[in-house]
Amino acid sequence: MLSCTSRSSMQSQKEALGKLIFEDELLSEPAGQSCATCHTSSRGFADRDARIVSEGAVRGLYSQRNSMTVCYSMYVPTLYFDEEEETFVGGLFWDGRSPSLQHQAGEPFLNPVEMGNPDRTTVVGKIRRAPYYSELVRLYGETSDVDSLYSYITDALAAYQSSKEINSFSSKYDAWQKKKSKFTPPEKRGLKLFKDKGKCAECHILDEDKYAHHVLFTDHTYDNLGIPRNPDNPHFQVPEGYFLLTKDSLDLGLGVIIGKEEENGKFRVPTLRNIALTAPYGHNGYFKTLEEIVHFYNVRDISDEFPPAEYPATVNYDELGDLGLTPEEESDIVAFLKTLTDTIYLSK
């Protein structure tokens, strides 16, 4: 039996290997794109471009969705239906289609509009030629079975995405909770608005997560915020064989995954940790700044500033759309949201 020290050392070595795989630009088809391309460390492990969704390995191919941050994704539970709250919870990706961090780690390699590999055999062949392959064999053992080797690759990636580097809980908010930092007046007002008038905490809850033992600023549920169709989404220009929306150019989110029309247009509530770094916002990248999306939450239903919802039938009208926030109060909420940035990114 391994001692605690040995297990810790083994985990650290898997994390280091996972980081090498995560940053390897030779694992796409054609070469040139890594996991880190769309989950850039200086941007809170989310899209490298704050204006649009990420381009795939093949020039001109784009996903239909904004890349979610991988920070704190280790705490997202497997998709399930909460009978008491009558809502779906958990699942990785915007639509919850992946049951675990390890499963999620293997998906982008094979996505034709992302890393573009045709099959696992292709990915495994590239890993076998990588300079770190000997380290993978040392940690996991040698195997000729493609699926087994693929599972080793995704396990190492999951280990890295579970590491302290990606889940540091080092923000000003965390320091404030420990009474090691003080909020400015706008940040303090923003927190109060976040909890009360702004209704942000209805979904981005302030309760401590039972596994993380920290606030994750999400309840992992699904919602249709009424986000408009994004006319600038470059996915609309991809060839027909790569188009991932409905024939009417709608993204139905969770509804497609579970086969329930009443869940169409709903997407998982993301963590707000590092939110100041992870633009663009919304599943389709419609909003380019925090100020824009906070203003949208405030006035969606009483202003003609925004187009109609991409999928109107399931829009949430209870917790946003007419909040009555003043411009100063919107600004205070943004000030509070900026306290959720982990200190590891502030010097980058």
Coordinates of C-alpha atoms in Angstrom, one line a residue:
M1 CA 0.0 0.0 0.0
L2 CA 1.3 3.5 -0.9
S3 CA 1.9 5.9 1.9
C4 CA 0.3 9.3 2.0
T5 CA 3.6 10.8 1.0
S6 CA 4.0 8.4 -1.9
R7 CA 0.5 9.0 -3.1
S8 CA 1.1 12.8 -2.9
S9 CA 4.3 12.4 -4.9
M10 CA 2.6 10.3 -7.5
Q11 CA -0.2 12.9 -7.9
S12 CA 2.3 15.6 -8.3
Q13 CA 4.1 13.7 -11.0
K14 CA 0.8 13.1 -12.8
E15 CA 0.0 16.8 -12.6
A16 CA 3.4 17.7 -14.1
L17 CA 2.9 15.1 -16.9
G18 CA -0.7 16.4 -17.4
K19 CA 0.6 20.0 -17.8
L20 CA 3.0 18.8 -20.6
I21 CA 0.2 17.2 -22.4
F22 CA -2.1 20.2 -21.8
E23 CA 0.5 22.5 -23.5
D24 CA 1.6 20.2 -26.3
E25 CA 0.8 21.9 -29.7
L26 CA 1.7 18.7 -31.6
L27 CA -1.4 16.9 -30.5
S28 CA -3.8 18.6 -32.9
E29 CA -4.5 17.8 -36.5
P30 CA -2.8 19.7 -38.1
A31 CA -0.3 20.5 -35.4
G32 CA -0.4 23.9 -33.8
Q33 CA -3.1 23.8 -31.2
S34 CA -3.0 22.5 -27.6
C35 CA -5.5 22.4 -24.8
A36 CA -3.8 25.6 -23.6
T37 CA -4.7 27.4 -26.8
C38 CA -8.3 27.6 -25.9
H39 CA -7.7 27.5 -22.1
T40 CA -5.0 30.1 -21.7
S41 CA -3.4 30.4 -18.3
S42 CA -3.1 34.2 -18.3
R43 CA -6.9 34.4 -19.1
G44 CA -8.0 32.2 -16.3
F45 CA -7.7 29.1 -18.4
A46 CA -10.4 30.3 -20.8
D47 CA -10.5 31.7 -24.4
R48 CA -7.4 33.4 -25.5
D49 CA -9.4 36.0 -27.4
A50 CA -11.8 38.1 -25.5
R51 CA -13.8 39.0 -28.6
I52 CA -14.8 35.6 -30.2
V53 CA -15.0 31.9 -29.6
S54 CA -11.7 30.1 -30.3
E55 CA -10.6 28.9 -33.7
G56 CA -9.9 25.2 -34.1
A57 CA -6.7 23.6 -35.4
V58 CA -8.0 23.9 -39.0
R59 CA -8.0 27.5 -40.1
G60 CA -11.6 28.8 -40.4
L61 CA -13.2 26.2 -38.2
Y62 CA -14.8 27.5 -35.0
S63 CA -16.8 25.9 -32.3
Q64 CA -20.3 27.2 -31.7
R65 CA -19.5 28.0 -28.1
N66 CA -17.2 30.1 -26.0
S67 CA -14.5 28.0 -24.1
M68 CA -15.4 27.7 -20.5
T69 CA -12.7 28.1 -17.9
V70 CA -11.2 24.8 -16.6
C71 CA -10.6 26.5 -13.2
Y72 CA -12.5 24.8 -10.5
S73 CA -14.2 22.4 -13.0
M74 CA -12.9 19.5 -10.8
Y75 CA -15.8 20.3 -8.5
V76 CA -18.6 20.0 -11.1
P77 CA -20.6 16.9 -10.3
T78 CA -21.8 14.3 -12.8
L79 CA -25.1 15.4 -14.4
Y80 CA -28.2 14.4 -12.4
F81 CA -31.7 15.6 -11.7
D82 CA -32.3 17.1 -8.3
E83 CA -35.8 15.9 -7.4
E84 CA -36.2 18.4 -4.6
E85 CA -35.3 21.5 -6.6
E86 CA -36.7 20.0 -9.8
T87 CA -33.7 20.9 -11.9
F88 CA -30.7 19.4 -13.6
V89 CA -27.3 19.8 -11.9
G90 CA -23.7 19.2 -13.0
G91 CA -22.0 17.7 -16.1
L92 CA -19.0 19.2 -17.8
F93 CA -19.1 21.5 -20.8
W94 CA -21.9 24.1 -21.3
D95 CA -24.4 21.4 -22.0
G96 CA -23.4 18.9 -19.3
R97 CA -22.7 16.1 -21.8
S98 CA -19.5 14.9 -20.1
P99 CA -19.8 13.0 -16.8
S100 CA -16.3 13.6 -15.4
L101 CA -13.2 15.7 -15.7
Q102 CA -11.3 12.7 -17.2
H103 CA -14.0 12.1 -19.8
Q104 CA -14.1 15.8 -20.6
A105 CA -10.3 16.0 -21.1
G106 CA -10.5 13.4 -23.9
E107 CA -13.2 15.2 -25.9
P108 CA -11.4 18.2 -27.5
F109 CA -8.8 16.0 -29.1
L110 CA -11.5 14.4 -31.3
N111 CA -13.7 17.4 -31.9
P112 CA -13.5 18.3 -35.6
V113 CA -13.8 22.0 -34.9
E114 CA -11.3 21.9 -32.1
M115 CA -8.2 19.8 -32.2
G116 CA -9.4 17.8 -35.1
N117 CA -7.9 14.3 -34.6
P118 CA -10.0 11.6 -36.5
D119 CA -9.7 9.0 -33.7
R120 CA -7.9 7.9 -30.5
T121 CA -5.3 5.9 -32.4
T122 CA -4.1 9.2 -34.0
V123 CA -3.8 10.9 -30.6
V124 CA -2.1 7.9 -29.0
G125 CA 0.4 7.8 -31.9
K126 CA 1.4 11.4 -31.3
I127 CA 1.8 10.8 -27.6
R128 CA 4.1 7.8 -28.2
R129 CA 6.4 10.1 -30.2
A130 CA 6.3 12.8 -27.5
P131 CA 9.4 13.4 -25.4
Y132 CA 7.4 12.9 -22.2
Y133 CA 6.1 9.4 -23.3
S134 CA 8.8 7.7 -21.2
E135 CA 7.4 9.5 -18.1
L136 CA 3.9 8.4 -18.9
V137 CA 5.1 4.8 -19.2
R138 CA 6.9 5.2 -15.9
L139 CA 3.8 6.4 -14.1
Y140 CA 1.2 4.2 -15.7
G141 CA 3.0 1.3 -17.3
E142 CA 3.5 0.2 -20.9
T143 CA 0.5 -0.9 -23.0
S144 CA -0.3 -1.6 -26.6
D145 CA -4.0 -1.1 -26.1
V146 CA -5.2 2.3 -27.5
D147 CA -8.1 2.8 -25.2
S148 CA -6.0 2.0 -22.1
L149 CA -3.3 4.5 -23.2
Y150 CA -5.9 7.1 -24.0
S151 CA -7.3 6.7 -20.4
Y152 CA -3.7 7.3 -19.1
I153 CA -3.5 10.5 -21.1
T154 CA -6.9 11.8 -19.9
D155 CA -6.1 10.8 -16.3
A156 CA -2.9 12.9 -16.4
L157 CA -4.9 15.8 -17.9
A158 CA -7.5 15.5 -15.2
A159 CA -4.8 15.4 -12.5
Y160 CA -3.3 18.7 -13.9
Q161 CA -6.8 20.3 -14.0
S162 CA -7.2 19.3 -10.4
S163 CA -4.0 20.9 -9.3
K164 CA -3.4 23.8 -7.1
E165 CA -2.1 25.8 -10.1
I166 CA -5.6 25.8 -11.6
N167 CA -7.6 25.7 -8.3
S168 CA -5.7 28.0 -6.0
F169 CA -8.6 29.7 -4.1
S170 CA -6.2 32.7 -3.8
S171 CA -8.4 35.6 -4.7
K172 CA -9.0 38.8 -2.7
Y173 CA -12.4 37.4 -1.8
D174 CA -10.7 34.4 -0.2
A175 CA -8.3 36.6 1.7
W176 CA -11.3 38.8 2.8
Q177 CA -13.0 35.7 4.1
K178 CA -10.0 34.9 6.2
K179 CA -9.9 38.5 7.4
K180 CA -6.5 39.0 5.7
S181 CA -7.8 41.7 3.3
K182 CA -10.4 44.4 3.3
F183 CA -12.8 45.4 0.6
T184 CA -12.9 48.9 -0.8
P185 CA -16.3 50.7 -0.4
P186 CA -17.4 49.8 -4.0
E187 CA -16.4 46.1 -3.5
K188 CA -18.3 46.0 -0.2
R189 CA -21.4 47.6 -1.8
G190 CA -21.0 45.2 -4.7
L191 CA -21.1 42.2 -2.5
K192 CA -24.3 43.4 -0.8
L193 CA -25.9 44.0 -4.2
F194 CA -24.7 40.6 -5.4
K195 CA -26.5 39.0 -2.5
D196 CA -29.7 41.1 -2.5
K197 CA -30.9 43.5 -5.1
G198 CA -28.8 42.1 -8.0
K199 CA -30.0 38.5 -7.3
C200 CA -26.7 37.1 -8.5
A201 CA -26.4 34.8 -5.5
E202 CA -29.6 33.0 -6.5
C203 CA -27.5 30.9 -8.9
H204 CA -23.9 32.0 -8.2
I205 CA -24.4 30.9 -4.6
L206 CA -22.3 32.1 -1.6
D207 CA -22.6 28.8 0.3
E208 CA -19.5 26.8 0.9
D209 CA -19.2 23.8 -1.4
K210 CA -19.1 20.6 0.6
Y211 CA -16.3 19.1 -1.5
A212 CA -14.2 22.2 -2.2
H213 CA -14.7 23.7 1.3
H214 CA -14.8 27.1 -0.5
V215 CA -17.4 29.2 -2.2
L216 CA -17.5 28.2 -5.9
F217 CA -20.0 30.9 -7.0
T218 CA -22.2 28.4 -8.8
D219 CA -24.9 25.9 -8.0
H220 CA -24.0 23.9 -11.2
T221 CA -27.6 24.2 -12.4
Y222 CA -28.9 25.2 -15.9
D223 CA -30.6 28.3 -17.0
N224 CA -31.7 30.2 -20.1
L225 CA -30.6 33.8 -19.5
G226 CA -32.2 35.1 -22.7
I227 CA -28.8 35.7 -24.3
P228 CA -29.3 36.9 -27.9
R229 CA -28.0 35.1 -30.9
N230 CA -24.5 36.3 -31.5
P231 CA -24.3 37.5 -35.1
D232 CA -20.5 37.7 -34.9
N233 CA -20.1 34.1 -33.9
P234 CA -17.7 32.8 -36.6
H235 CA -19.2 29.3 -36.3
F236 CA -22.0 30.5 -38.7
Q237 CA -19.4 30.6 -41.5
V238 CA -18.1 27.1 -41.2
P239 CA -18.8 24.5 -43.9
E240 CA -22.0 22.6 -43.6
G241 CA -20.4 19.4 -42.5
Y242 CA -19.0 21.1 -39.4
F243 CA -22.1 23.1 -38.4
L244 CA -23.2 22.1 -34.9
L245 CA -26.4 24.1 -34.5
T246 CA -30.0 23.4 -35.6
K247 CA -31.0 24.2 -39.2
D248 CA -32.4 27.5 -37.7
S249 CA -29.0 28.3 -36.2
L250 CA -30.2 27.7 -32.6
D251 CA -28.1 26.2 -29.9
L252 CA -30.4 24.1 -27.7
G253 CA -27.9 23.3 -25.0
L254 CA -28.9 20.9 -22.3
G255 CA -32.2 20.0 -24.1
V256 CA -30.3 18.0 -26.8
I257 CA -28.3 16.1 -24.3
I258 CA -31.2 14.8 -22.2
G259 CA -33.9 14.9 -25.0
K260 CA -36.3 17.2 -23.2
E261 CA -37.7 20.2 -25.1
E262 CA -38.4 22.1 -21.8
E263 CA -34.6 22.1 -21.2
N264 CA -33.8 23.6 -24.6
G265 CA -31.8 26.8 -24.5
K266 CA -30.4 26.1 -21.1
F267 CA -26.7 26.1 -20.2
R268 CA -24.8 25.3 -17.1
V269 CA -24.2 28.2 -14.6
P270 CA -20.4 28.7 -14.7
T271 CA -18.3 29.6 -11.7
L272 CA -17.6 33.4 -11.3
R273 CA -14.1 32.8 -10.0
N274 CA -11.6 34.5 -12.3
I275 CA -14.6 36.0 -14.2
A276 CA -12.8 39.2 -14.9
L277 CA -10.3 37.3 -17.1
T278 CA -12.6 35.0 -19.0
A279 CA -14.3 37.1 -21.6
P280 CA -16.2 36.7 -23.9
Y281 CA -19.3 35.9 -21.7
G282 CA -22.2 33.6 -22.3
H283 CA -22.3 30.3 -24.1
N284 CA -22.0 32.0 -27.5
G285 CA -19.6 34.8 -26.5
Y286 CA -22.2 37.5 -27.1
F287 CA -20.9 39.8 -24.3
K288 CA -17.4 41.2 -24.5
T289 CA -17.1 42.8 -21.1
L290 CA -18.3 42.3 -17.5
E291 CA -20.0 45.7 -17.7
E292 CA -22.0 44.6 -20.7
I293 CA -23.3 41.4 -19.2
V294 CA -24.1 42.9 -15.8
H295 CA -26.1 45.7 -17.6
F296 CA -27.9 43.0 -19.6
Y297 CA -28.9 41.2 -16.4
N298 CA -30.2 44.5 -15.1
V299 CA -32.3 45.8 -18.0
R300 CA -32.9 42.9 -20.4
D301 CA -36.7 43.1 -20.1
I302 CA -37.2 46.8 -20.0
S303 CA -34.8 48.1 -22.6
D304 CA -34.5 47.8 -26.4
E305 CA -30.7 47.8 -26.1
F306 CA -30.5 44.0 -26.7
P307 CA -32.0 41.7 -29.4
P308 CA -34.5 39.0 -28.4
A309 CA -33.3 35.8 -26.8
E310 CA -31.8 33.1 -29.0
Y311 CA -34.3 30.7 -27.6
P312 CA -37.3 32.5 -26.1
A313 CA -39.4 29.7 -24.8
T314 CA -37.5 28.8 -21.7
V315 CA -36.1 32.2 -20.6
N316 CA -35.7 32.9 -16.9
Y317 CA -37.8 36.0 -16.1
D318 CA -37.7 35.5 -12.3
E319 CA -34.1 36.3 -11.4
L320 CA -32.9 38.8 -14.0
G321 CA -34.1 41.3 -16.6
D322 CA -35.6 44.1 -14.5
L323 CA -33.4 44.5 -11.4
G324 CA -33.7 48.3 -11.0
L325 CA -29.9 48.8 -10.5
T326 CA -28.5 52.2 -11.0
P327 CA -25.4 52.6 -13.2
E328 CA -23.4 53.1 -10.0
E329 CA -24.7 49.9 -8.6
E330 CA -23.9 48.0 -11.8
S331 CA -20.3 49.4 -11.4
D332 CA -20.2 48.2 -7.8
I333 CA -21.1 44.7 -8.7
V334 CA -18.4 44.6 -11.3
A335 CA -15.9 45.9 -8.7
F336 CA -16.9 43.0 -6.5
L337 CA -16.6 40.4 -9.3
K338 CA -13.0 41.6 -9.8
T339 CA -12.2 40.5 -6.3
L340 CA -12.7 36.9 -7.5
T341 CA -9.5 36.8 -9.6
D342 CA -6.9 34.5 -8.2
T343 CA -3.6 36.3 -7.3
I344 CA -1.7 33.9 -9.5
Y345 CA -3.0 35.8 -12.6
L346 CA -2.6 39.3 -11.3
S347 CA 1.1 39.5 -12.2
K348 CA 0.7 37.9 -15.7

